């Protein structure tokens, strides 16, 4: 094989192409210079036989082409033409950089370096929460890798040189000498995230009393049950309890289905079922409860008649080494274990949150509790068990402080409604009438609380929250701030006086009356002494004294006289009618003034409208021509609709535009009165200069058909003698307003006449 220098020029190019195809170090790309057209593409690889004779006289070597470079020369890979199959390299000093340095540096994007590439690799979303969490996961992975390989070089050197204090090359804190920017994951690590606390599972009565093997067997049987007793909307009533006991005669387990509203709080439903039936709930699934009667079940033959009565817990439920005392399971070894279902009406457990204890203390002494309450504790007072009539009951004395208005403002009403939202429910009511017992309890509650919150019972027939609220407002004198089908909220009012203050006021009034009587006695005694001494006063005068007032009340005003009461009612009715008559006369005067102003405005608008006079020289149409034009006009689809503005200058511009293309124009009007329609047709005929063909009644309107005439010529200037579009709208609105005012004025005059007749009859 001849040496490479002896090969032809194409072979040298091929060998150089092999050499140039090797990988070279990366260099920053620059915009290349366009290649001259004489540069050629180096050929493909040429295989040379190994046993070829040497050429004795090789041609002189040509100078090296710019694309044939040694390995140690800096070169740039240039773009190639479509027909070139090998890379094209040029020295870096032969490439011109025609780009702007400032623009390139400004638009150049700073990508992540090799040091932080493991952190940001495969992370989407920029600085979003998911990106930060991904970076934190990469940090943890790096720590695990570096802890496993301590001798291997880590990217921490690059970050240590930059002055950032971090472990394994992760800049968790800003550099002291840098710009003070914090890494995005620093905030994520410093932010405190509180997870949702899991609800603590409360140990039920069945789990604390029954043996685990027995409980497991009962729950297995409960899952296979398919028949149930459905509770009522009013709760676990006495009928539901009797059905459960009838089911216990055949089976030791009975399934109960809870409905709204007790379904919202199944824990409370479990307590109510256990309290009323005396059994234990061994299984709960969605709105189903399975009640266990006990191993030594004894039939309740003498069931209580009251549906709200609470039965004692069945002693056959518990084991032989335990008993129940006042809602707690007492073991034989002395250990006491409380039951959640041991709450009985009238014996409220002291255990619970501070909110429950304070609410129970507030409601103590107001009445028996409502056991079937479907919300959380505390239990409200059952208003239906309070007495219907309270002897000697009367509404409380009210006296507003000086300078204070008893009426609530809008802001105060809003504040009180917001204040009543988190408060516990004080009463549960299902009765519409005879609420004196509830009113007495509300007045007693108002001495401790500003607001009384009453819930309307669900599932009771003929409940009317409006009648309830009116009855309570009449009995208590409070302010109703909210009423709906769920709650009634009463505010005690600014003029409410507690019981102690009311007693003090009564005592003070009694003292004042006694003092006034003593003063009157002293005055009378002094007058008698003067008359006895001087005999100057021939008669005793009581003018301006307290005795005069008592005499008038006793002699001249007989409250028991029916005629006097009737006369008082007549005088009151007269004053009421006179006051009402004055109010209506004043309103009638205002209406008449408005009508006058409206008529003045319409007169001004009518002065600005100057319609033209009809010319004497009119074209005459034969009856055949009139019928033909009428038929053509009725069949036309192109119309001009007169709206609420009526006729104004713009209408005639539209008419002449129609006449430009056709001889007949069709105008529709929505007017009802026939004289208004004929007046509109005559005005259109006069102002347009056409000939009125016909006025036809359509289904919902009237059609006015106008012929342009045989000698028609379009006017050079538009009409300006009528109203403009804005003035026409103003006229239409004012006419409508004047009509409404006249209607209400007539109604007011009629009412004044009726009041006058009634007043004459009373006189």
XYZ file of C-alpha atoms in Angstrom:
763
model
C 0.000 0.000 0.000
C 1.538 3.398 -0.923
C 2.057 5.967 1.799
C -0.606 8.501 2.438
C 1.424 11.224 0.832
C 1.531 9.248 -2.406
C -2.221 8.911 -2.608
C -4.163 11.191 -4.915
C -5.870 14.294 -3.710
C -9.184 12.526 -3.184
C -7.554 9.909 -0.931
C -6.058 12.638 1.244
C -9.443 14.217 1.548
C -10.925 10.882 2.566
C -8.320 10.300 5.230
C -8.825 13.791 6.558
C -12.571 13.204 6.668
C -11.933 10.118 8.803
C -9.808 12.174 11.080
C -12.304 15.025 11.300
C -15.222 12.736 12.100
C -13.764 12.015 15.546
C -15.383 13.806 18.458
C -13.919 17.159 19.329
C -14.372 19.390 22.342
C -17.420 21.614 22.425
C -16.980 25.281 21.572
C -19.455 28.167 21.793
C -21.290 28.511 18.494
C -20.980 31.677 16.495
C -22.891 32.833 13.445
C -20.945 31.378 10.488
C -19.724 33.173 7.384
C -21.263 32.138 4.114
C -19.065 29.746 2.184
C -17.679 30.661 -1.237
C -19.129 28.705 -4.157
C -15.823 27.052 -5.166
C -15.535 24.952 -1.978
C -16.144 21.289 -2.658
C -17.544 18.492 -0.638
C -14.973 15.919 0.459
C -15.744 12.439 -0.956
C -16.790 9.406 0.964
C -14.367 6.979 2.542
C -12.214 5.254 -0.087
C -10.825 1.861 0.743
C -7.213 1.348 -0.422
C -5.740 -2.101 -1.112
C -2.923 -3.093 1.193
C -0.608 -4.592 -1.556
C -0.256 -1.767 -4.021
C 2.983 -0.647 -5.603
C 4.594 2.645 -4.668
C 4.537 5.578 -7.097
C 8.091 6.728 -7.811
C 7.358 10.426 -8.499
C 4.429 11.804 -6.457
C 3.009 15.206 -7.363
C 3.954 18.134 -5.136
C 1.632 18.491 -2.131
C -0.964 21.201 -2.382
C -1.465 23.662 0.455
C -3.762 22.377 3.166
C -7.388 23.281 2.727
C -9.013 25.193 5.569
C -11.260 22.248 6.389
C -8.273 19.839 6.697
C -6.956 20.646 10.143
C -4.783 18.805 12.628
C -6.219 17.360 15.759
C -4.867 20.085 18.050
C -6.295 23.005 15.979
C -9.392 24.868 17.166
C -12.166 24.374 14.655
C -15.875 25.035 14.385
C -18.464 22.802 12.884
C -20.205 24.713 10.124
C -23.593 24.056 8.517
C -23.412 21.906 5.411
C -25.357 21.768 2.185
C -27.966 19.057 1.651
C -25.663 17.115 -0.705
C -22.761 16.974 1.786
C -22.566 13.799 3.888
C -19.641 14.595 6.207
C -19.020 17.416 8.699
C -17.514 20.680 7.504
C -14.978 22.286 9.873
C -13.395 25.750 9.766
C -10.745 27.392 11.969
C -12.168 29.672 14.609
C -10.127 32.639 13.388
C -11.719 32.412 9.928
C -15.303 32.726 11.202
C -16.761 36.217 11.511
C -19.031 37.027 14.491
C -21.697 39.377 13.135
C -23.986 39.273 16.192
C -24.404 42.062 18.758
C -22.574 41.240 22.010
C -25.024 43.137 24.221
C -28.073 41.462 22.685
C -26.566 38.016 22.875
C -25.633 38.427 26.517
C -29.033 39.858 27.324
C -31.032 37.171 25.579
C -28.784 34.374 26.664
C -30.566 32.042 29.057
C -28.696 30.835 32.067
C -29.232 27.122 32.315
C -28.425 25.043 35.372
C -24.796 24.166 35.714
C -23.407 20.716 36.190
C -23.275 21.224 39.976
C -27.020 21.686 40.528
C -28.216 19.619 37.583
C -29.024 16.597 39.792
C -31.343 18.854 41.830
C -33.351 20.372 38.991
C -33.325 17.407 36.651
C -36.800 16.132 35.715
C -38.557 18.821 37.762
C -41.468 20.655 36.161
C -43.332 23.745 37.160
C -40.516 26.216 37.882
C -40.880 27.442 41.471
C -44.226 25.876 42.137
C -44.985 23.732 45.151
C -44.516 20.486 43.224
C -41.135 21.669 41.925
C -39.942 22.526 45.432
C -41.080 19.163 46.767
C -39.242 17.459 43.904
C -36.056 19.373 44.733
C -36.343 18.340 48.375
C -36.678 14.687 47.346
C -33.552 15.035 45.187
C -31.704 16.527 48.175
C -32.612 13.541 50.309
C -31.485 11.179 47.576
C -28.152 12.994 47.293
C -27.610 12.737 51.029
C -28.233 9.011 50.928
C -25.821 8.579 48.001
C -23.056 10.628 49.621
C -23.505 8.952 52.977
C -23.086 5.595 51.228
C -20.008 6.793 49.233
C -18.035 9.240 51.413
C -14.788 9.063 49.396
C -16.353 9.931 46.076
C -16.065 13.522 44.898
C -19.275 15.481 45.279
C -20.512 18.727 43.765
C -20.019 20.421 47.135
C -16.719 21.871 45.947
C -18.431 24.122 43.435
C -20.793 25.507 46.034
C -18.094 25.829 48.666
C -16.103 28.033 46.286
C -19.171 30.250 45.841
C -19.289 30.844 49.602
C -22.585 29.083 50.292
C -22.897 27.067 53.472
C -24.584 23.828 52.482
C -24.183 20.124 52.816
C -23.529 18.002 49.689
C -23.538 21.095 47.488
C -27.124 22.138 48.255
C -27.456 25.908 48.963
C -30.002 25.782 51.783
C -28.983 29.240 53.122
C -28.075 32.423 51.233
C -24.430 33.322 50.828
C -23.028 36.017 53.107
C -21.321 37.941 50.340
C -23.953 37.325 47.675
C -27.184 39.102 46.774
C -29.054 37.662 49.729
C -31.472 35.591 47.615
C -32.878 32.487 49.215
C -33.305 29.183 47.501
C -36.937 28.275 46.782
C -36.821 25.164 48.935
C -35.685 27.084 52.040
C -39.174 28.543 52.498
C -40.707 25.129 51.977
C -38.598 23.647 54.784
C -39.185 26.549 57.185
C -42.970 26.625 56.672
C -44.847 24.809 59.393
C -47.515 22.518 58.033
C -50.061 21.175 60.491
C -51.769 18.056 59.277
C -55.374 17.253 60.017
C -55.707 15.635 63.376
C -57.296 12.252 63.346
C -60.527 11.923 65.224
C -59.960 10.088 68.447
C -62.005 6.937 68.480
C -64.370 6.975 71.432
C -64.806 3.721 73.244
C -68.479 2.815 73.060
C -70.502 1.306 75.861
C -70.637 -2.066 74.100
C -66.849 -2.199 73.776
C -66.370 -1.342 77.456
C -68.972 -3.769 78.788
C -69.166 -6.815 76.534
C -66.493 -9.444 76.135
C -64.438 -9.242 72.908
C -65.532 -12.723 71.718
C -69.201 -11.920 72.267
C -68.844 -8.528 70.582
C -67.130 -10.113 67.562
C -69.941 -12.664 67.210
C -72.673 -10.046 67.534
C -71.094 -7.797 64.928
C -70.837 -10.701 62.506
C -74.531 -11.422 62.919
C -75.359 -7.721 62.586
C -73.674 -7.506 59.168
C -75.996 -10.204 57.852
C -79.245 -8.594 59.019
C -81.635 -7.339 56.317
C -84.708 -6.196 58.281
C -84.793 -3.048 60.341
C -87.043 -0.755 62.373
C -87.280 2.724 60.867
C -87.066 5.650 63.256
C -89.375 8.607 62.825
C -88.494 12.091 61.684
C -89.261 13.255 65.218
C -86.557 10.917 66.528
C -86.651 7.714 68.539
C -90.233 7.977 69.716
C -92.096 5.665 72.066
C -93.538 3.747 69.107
C -90.032 3.029 67.805
C -88.975 1.831 71.272
C -91.941 -0.555 71.433
C -91.101 -1.974 67.996
C -87.524 -2.595 69.159
C -88.761 -4.463 72.226
C -91.110 -6.545 70.096
C -88.137 -7.458 67.937
C -86.136 -8.468 70.997
C -88.741 -11.129 71.760
C -87.657 -13.031 68.635
C -83.999 -12.070 68.271
C -81.319 -10.671 70.529
C -80.348 -8.071 67.882
C -82.592 -5.441 66.291
C -81.504 -3.108 63.499
C -82.704 0.502 63.591
C -82.538 2.880 60.638
C -82.079 6.551 61.559
C -83.550 9.268 59.322
C -83.073 13.021 59.091
C -82.329 15.110 61.086
C -80.933 12.690 63.677
C -78.977 10.985 60.890
C -76.539 13.928 60.809
C -75.159 12.954 64.233
C -74.976 9.204 64.575
C -73.050 9.392 67.857
C -75.953 11.256 69.399
C -78.384 8.769 67.816
C -76.490 5.912 69.453
C -76.741 7.601 72.856
C -80.487 8.204 72.449
C -81.169 4.605 71.393
C -79.174 3.190 74.294
C -80.796 5.567 76.785
C -84.402 4.929 75.714
C -84.262 1.190 75.011
C -81.826 0.095 77.693
C -79.784 -1.910 75.176
C -76.302 -1.538 73.727
C -75.394 -0.565 70.163
C -72.884 -3.184 68.996
C -72.577 -2.179 65.325
C -73.018 1.041 63.359
C -72.924 1.379 59.572
C -73.949 4.587 57.767
C -77.470 5.299 59.112
C -78.058 1.838 60.640
C -77.667 0.890 64.303
C -77.863 -2.660 65.661
C -79.044 -2.841 69.298
C -78.232 -5.793 71.561
C -80.758 -6.733 74.257
C -78.403 -8.646 76.608
C -77.825 -12.248 77.656
C -80.139 -12.117 80.674
C -82.844 -10.056 79.028
C -85.921 -9.273 81.080
C -89.042 -8.100 79.282
C -90.202 -4.571 80.052
C -93.835 -5.233 80.768
C -94.602 -1.933 82.468
C -93.398 0.500 79.841
C -93.572 4.227 80.704
C -96.433 6.113 79.143
C -94.514 9.327 78.441
C -92.606 9.215 75.165
C -89.853 11.394 76.623
C -89.297 9.246 79.686
C -85.940 7.486 79.895
C -85.780 3.847 80.895
C -83.246 2.330 83.184
C -80.517 0.358 81.488
C -81.242 -3.333 81.198
C -79.283 -5.126 83.921
C -79.079 -8.223 81.768
C -76.597 -6.545 79.455
C -73.692 -6.467 81.860
C -71.531 -9.274 83.058
C -71.813 -10.862 86.427
C -68.886 -8.927 87.934
C -70.277 -5.444 87.142
C -73.339 -3.314 87.808
C -74.645 0.089 86.724
C -75.052 3.036 89.041
C -76.264 6.445 87.757
C -74.905 6.085 84.252
C -71.520 4.441 85.116
C -70.324 0.850 85.022
C -68.955 -0.064 88.445
C -66.685 -3.096 88.472
C -66.583 -5.353 91.477
C -62.968 -4.400 92.129
C -63.965 -0.755 92.634
C -62.995 0.638 89.213
C -65.556 3.060 87.789
C -65.966 3.343 84.030
C -68.240 6.103 82.618
C -70.753 5.409 79.883
C -71.535 7.920 77.179
C -75.109 6.692 77.049
C -75.653 7.249 80.772
C -77.062 10.785 80.307
C -80.529 10.998 81.818
C -83.005 13.808 81.737
C -82.575 15.915 84.846
C -79.143 14.405 85.698
C -76.650 15.955 83.288
C -73.136 14.583 83.447
C -70.521 17.105 84.545
C -67.984 15.673 82.147
C -67.452 17.358 78.808
C -65.792 20.378 77.315
C -65.795 23.791 78.913
C -68.326 24.940 76.321
C -70.757 22.172 77.314
C -70.324 22.768 81.047
C -70.921 26.513 80.741
C -73.979 25.977 78.549
C -75.384 23.407 80.986
C -74.875 25.813 83.859
C -76.691 28.514 81.867
C -79.670 26.222 81.198
C -79.911 24.758 84.689
C -83.216 25.585 86.342
C -85.034 26.515 83.120
C -86.794 23.161 82.645
C -86.342 19.534 81.572
C -83.971 18.765 78.732
C -84.896 17.582 75.227
C -83.396 14.096 75.020
C -84.078 13.617 71.293
C -81.802 16.539 70.354
C -80.100 15.752 67.029
C -77.113 18.114 67.339
C -74.138 18.049 69.659
C -74.400 18.661 73.369
C -75.501 20.546 75.439
C -79.090 19.408 75.321
C -81.649 22.244 75.021
C -84.671 22.670 77.251
C -87.807 20.896 76.026
C -90.299 23.766 75.726
C -93.223 21.392 75.160
C -92.845 20.063 78.718
C -93.047 23.541 80.258
C -96.438 24.632 81.677
C -98.906 26.119 79.209
C -100.310 28.713 81.637
C -98.364 30.371 84.475
C -100.546 31.967 87.204
C -99.818 35.659 87.630
C -97.646 35.889 84.525
C -97.239 39.308 82.941
C -94.772 40.756 80.427
C -91.671 42.300 82.014
C -91.422 45.998 82.773
C -89.460 47.847 80.104
C -87.765 51.206 80.420
C -85.233 52.529 77.933
C -82.241 54.493 79.305
C -82.289 58.251 78.588
C -80.858 59.177 75.186
C -81.104 55.620 73.800
C -83.491 54.582 71.049
C -85.132 51.196 71.560
C -85.144 50.478 67.815
C -82.204 48.463 66.452
C -80.113 49.799 63.577
C -79.070 47.650 60.628
C -75.505 47.299 61.922
C -76.711 46.246 65.370
C -79.088 43.709 63.847
C -76.270 42.226 61.739
C -73.980 42.078 64.773
C -76.600 40.281 66.871
C -77.230 37.720 64.137
C -73.496 36.987 63.883
C -73.345 36.766 67.670
C -76.199 34.246 67.780
C -74.664 31.869 65.240
C -72.119 30.088 67.517
C -74.359 30.126 70.602
C -75.876 26.854 71.820
C -79.569 26.209 71.336
C -81.469 27.074 74.504
C -84.946 25.678 73.786
C -86.593 23.172 71.436
C -90.208 24.056 70.613
C -92.947 22.149 68.794
C -96.087 23.926 70.045
C -97.692 26.993 68.482
C -99.840 28.333 71.328
C -99.965 28.529 75.135
C -96.332 29.429 75.627
C -96.427 31.242 78.970
C -94.090 28.708 80.568
C -91.587 29.153 77.742
C -91.921 32.945 77.968
C -91.159 32.843 81.713
C -88.066 30.700 81.058
C -86.901 33.081 78.298
C -87.258 36.084 80.625
C -85.222 34.215 83.238
C -82.583 33.365 80.604
C -82.367 36.998 79.482
C -80.972 37.946 82.871
C -77.804 36.026 81.908
C -77.810 36.153 78.113
C -78.753 38.808 75.552
C -80.200 36.306 73.097
C -82.605 33.383 73.378
C -82.137 30.764 70.637
C -85.119 28.468 70.039
C -85.070 25.489 67.656
C -88.242 24.327 65.923
C -88.761 20.596 66.333
C -88.733 18.473 63.196
C -91.357 15.852 62.433
C -94.194 17.418 64.431
C -97.317 18.223 62.466
C -98.897 21.681 62.152
C -95.879 23.598 63.419
C -95.976 27.260 62.375
C -92.834 29.232 63.169
C -94.556 32.524 62.340
C -97.291 31.944 64.909
C -94.694 30.818 67.461
C -92.611 33.970 66.999
C -95.617 36.308 67.230
C -96.839 34.617 70.420
C -93.405 34.795 72.057
C -92.935 38.404 70.999
C -96.294 39.315 72.551
C -95.571 37.521 75.822
C -91.958 38.613 76.299
C -91.817 41.955 74.494
C -88.489 41.031 72.911
C -87.124 41.848 69.465
C -87.322 39.167 66.785
C -83.976 39.174 64.917
C -84.315 35.891 63.005
C -87.099 33.495 62.072
C -87.071 30.556 59.676
C -88.218 26.948 59.644
C -85.261 25.894 61.806
C -84.681 28.614 64.427
C -86.362 31.534 66.196
C -83.949 34.024 67.774
C -85.198 36.699 70.198
C -83.189 39.657 71.525
C -84.182 40.979 74.928
C -84.075 44.608 73.735
C -82.340 47.749 74.920
C -85.193 48.567 77.298
C -85.136 45.210 79.091
C -84.872 45.388 82.858
C -83.751 42.365 84.912
C -85.856 41.160 87.795
C -83.780 42.889 90.461
C -83.917 46.241 88.689
C -87.679 45.883 88.164
C -88.206 45.247 91.877
C -86.141 48.306 92.751
C -88.219 50.473 90.404
C -91.481 49.159 91.904
C -90.234 49.851 95.404
C -89.151 53.345 94.419
C -92.543 54.144 92.862
C -94.307 52.883 95.984
C -92.097 55.126 98.131
C -92.869 58.139 95.932
C -96.616 57.514 96.197
C -96.379 57.250 99.969
C -94.345 60.458 100.161
C -96.883 62.267 97.947
C -99.720 61.159 100.209
C -97.842 62.362 103.285
C -97.268 65.761 101.648
C -100.956 66.007 100.825
C -101.882 65.195 104.415
C -99.488 67.836 105.719
C -100.931 70.449 103.328
C -104.480 69.584 104.328
C -103.646 69.850 108.034
C -101.973 73.218 107.606
C -104.973 74.588 105.666
C -107.415 73.414 108.348
C -105.345 75.067 111.057
C -105.381 78.389 109.188
C -109.166 78.226 108.709
C -109.730 77.461 112.390
C -107.525 80.320 113.533
C -108.569 83.215 111.301
C -111.786 82.065 109.636
C -110.564 83.918 106.558
C -111.174 81.151 104.052
C -114.921 80.608 103.782
C -114.450 77.388 101.805
C -111.677 74.862 101.311
C -110.113 74.807 97.790
C -108.483 71.713 96.364
C -107.433 73.262 93.041
C -104.017 72.022 91.907
C -103.701 69.383 94.607
C -103.441 65.644 94.525
C -106.931 65.371 95.970
C -108.300 67.141 92.896
C -106.731 64.515 90.672
C -108.177 61.718 92.775
C -111.610 63.346 92.714
C -111.552 63.683 88.931
C -110.532 60.054 88.559
C -113.270 58.917 90.943
C -116.232 61.116 89.987
C -115.905 62.444 86.482
C -114.160 59.566 84.676
C -116.063 56.357 85.178
C -113.961 53.692 83.545
C -116.746 51.133 83.898
C -119.222 53.195 81.868
C -119.729 51.552 78.452
C -121.000 54.757 76.831
C -117.898 56.614 77.926
C -115.684 53.900 76.466
C -117.614 54.044 73.208
C -117.240 57.806 73.097
C -113.492 57.498 73.595
C -113.296 55.014 70.737
C -115.312 57.342 68.484
C -113.068 60.295 69.250
C -109.985 58.195 68.599
C -111.453 57.047 65.281
C -112.221 60.663 64.322
C -108.666 61.769 65.034
C -107.311 58.850 63.072
C -109.519 59.652 60.058
C -108.601 63.342 60.177
C -104.910 62.512 60.252
C -105.265 60.077 57.360
C -107.330 62.634 55.418
C -104.632 65.277 55.825
C -101.961 62.853 54.600
C -103.948 61.943 51.466
C -104.710 65.575 50.676
C -101.030 66.435 50.924
C -100.113 63.573 48.593
C -102.831 64.659 46.127
C -101.377 68.160 46.102
C -97.947 66.763 45.238
C -99.447 64.705 42.377
C -101.169 67.748 40.922
C -97.936 69.719 40.996
C -96.166 66.937 39.124
C -98.943 66.848 36.509
C -98.568 70.605 35.953
C -94.826 70.294 35.438
C -95.351 67.458 32.973
C -97.865 69.482 30.970
C -95.476 72.423 30.817
C -92.734 70.222 29.390
C -95.106 68.737 26.810
C -96.193 72.202 25.734
C -92.566 73.196 25.139
C -92.007 70.107 23.010
C -95.177 70.750 21.016
C -94.008 74.298 20.227
C -90.810 72.932 18.636
C -92.893 70.709 16.328
C -94.345 72.576 13.276
C -96.137 70.159 10.925
C -96.646 71.163 7.269
C -99.971 71.995 5.660
C -101.501 69.730 3.073
C -101.249 70.972 -0.510
C -104.412 71.528 -2.501
C -103.084 69.908 -5.699
C -103.304 66.152 -5.036
C -103.118 63.276 -7.421
C -106.281 61.287 -7.889
C -106.162 57.490 -7.826
C -108.825 55.365 -9.385
C -110.420 52.591 -7.387
C -108.603 49.928 -9.458
C -105.221 51.579 -8.804
C -106.004 51.910 -5.091
C -106.933 48.219 -4.819
C -103.798 47.197 -6.713
C -101.527 49.310 -4.479
C -103.344 48.008 -1.399
C -102.745 44.406 -2.457
C -99.080 45.087 -3.220
C -98.593 46.830 0.131
C -100.162 44.028 2.173
C -97.940 41.432 0.487
C -94.749 43.406 1.132
C -92.242 42.071 3.646
C -90.286 45.335 3.868
C -91.886 47.503 6.550
C -91.251 50.599 8.670
C -92.183 50.087 12.336
C -93.238 53.075 14.430
C -92.038 52.555 17.994
C -92.727 54.454 21.177
C -91.184 57.629 19.719
C -93.962 57.914 17.152
C -93.365 60.212 14.139
C -90.178 62.283 14.002
C -87.786 63.518 11.308
C -85.966 60.221 10.869
C -89.145 58.349 9.897
C -89.534 60.300 6.642
C -85.932 59.618 5.686
C -86.717 55.909 5.900
C -89.906 56.393 3.832
C -88.027 58.144 1.031
C -85.380 55.405 1.126
C -88.128 52.821 0.566
C -89.618 54.874 -2.263
C -86.236 54.869 -3.947
C -86.683 51.178 -4.785
C -90.467 50.676 -4.770
C -93.628 52.703 -5.281
C -95.460 51.710 -2.096
C -94.291 51.847 1.538
C -95.835 49.865 4.403
C -95.807 51.483 7.877
C -96.814 49.505 10.993
C -98.054 51.146 14.187
C -98.892 49.599 17.589
C -101.450 52.240 18.583
C -104.810 51.023 19.904
C -107.167 54.005 19.569
C -108.555 54.439 16.058
C -108.421 58.264 16.120
C -104.706 58.062 16.983
C -104.141 55.713 14.033
C -105.977 57.949 11.544
C -104.110 61.004 12.838
C -100.781 59.221 12.338
C -101.771 58.227 8.776
C -102.767 61.823 7.853
C -99.525 63.224 9.295
C -97.457 60.707 7.311
C -99.334 61.596 4.119
C -98.868 65.346 4.564
C -95.214 65.338 5.601
C -94.041 62.740 3.057
C -95.988 64.154 0.109
C -97.397 60.771 -0.850
C -100.933 59.457 -1.249
C -102.626 57.462 1.517
C -103.879 54.211 -0.024
C -105.387 52.325 2.946
C -105.241 51.667 6.710
C -105.601 47.932 7.397
C -106.044 46.021 10.665
C -103.527 43.217 11.143
C -103.341 40.617 13.894
C -101.381 42.674 16.445
C -101.027 46.076 14.727
C -102.299 48.363 11.962
C -100.718 48.792 8.509
C -100.628 52.219 6.807
C -99.986 51.916 3.037
C -98.782 55.075 1.237
C -98.164 55.497 -2.513
C -95.366 57.857 -3.559
C -97.206 59.303 -6.579
C -96.587 59.359 -10.302
C -94.601 62.618 -10.248
C -92.437 61.628 -7.284
C -89.128 63.389 -6.778
C -86.932 62.775 -3.731
C -86.399 65.972 -1.678
C -82.918 67.428 -1.660
C -82.932 68.305 2.064
C -84.306 66.240 4.957
C -87.232 67.498 7.049
C -86.435 69.593 10.122
C -89.872 70.856 11.119
C -90.660 67.904 13.415
C -89.082 66.581 16.592
C -85.670 64.957 16.656
C -85.178 61.396 17.784
C -84.182 62.417 21.328
C -87.050 64.883 21.680
C -89.524 62.263 20.429
C -88.353 59.812 23.107
C -88.623 62.504 25.780
C -92.164 63.328 24.644
C -93.185 59.645 24.764
C -91.810 59.211 28.297
C -93.485 62.374 29.512
C -96.862 61.363 28.053
C -96.645 58.000 29.785
C -95.621 59.669 33.062
C -98.486 62.152 32.865
C -100.962 59.324 32.306
C -99.703 57.454 35.388
C -99.876 60.600 37.526
C -103.443 61.287 36.440
C -104.432 57.703 37.260
C -103.000 57.877 40.792
C -104.533 61.336 41.292
C -107.978 59.925 40.496
C -107.409 57.046 42.919
C -106.336 59.483 45.637
C -109.394 61.703 45.074
C -111.653 58.675 45.351
C -110.015 57.652 48.637
C -110.347 61.193 50.023
C -114.051 61.202 49.182
C -114.553 57.884 51.008
C -112.701 59.149 54.110
C -114.771 62.312 54.113
C -117.995 60.282 54.028
C -116.837 58.119 56.945
C -115.897 61.203 58.969
C -119.335 62.752 58.367
C -121.039 59.598 59.612
C -119.004 59.638 62.845
C -119.784 63.284 63.459
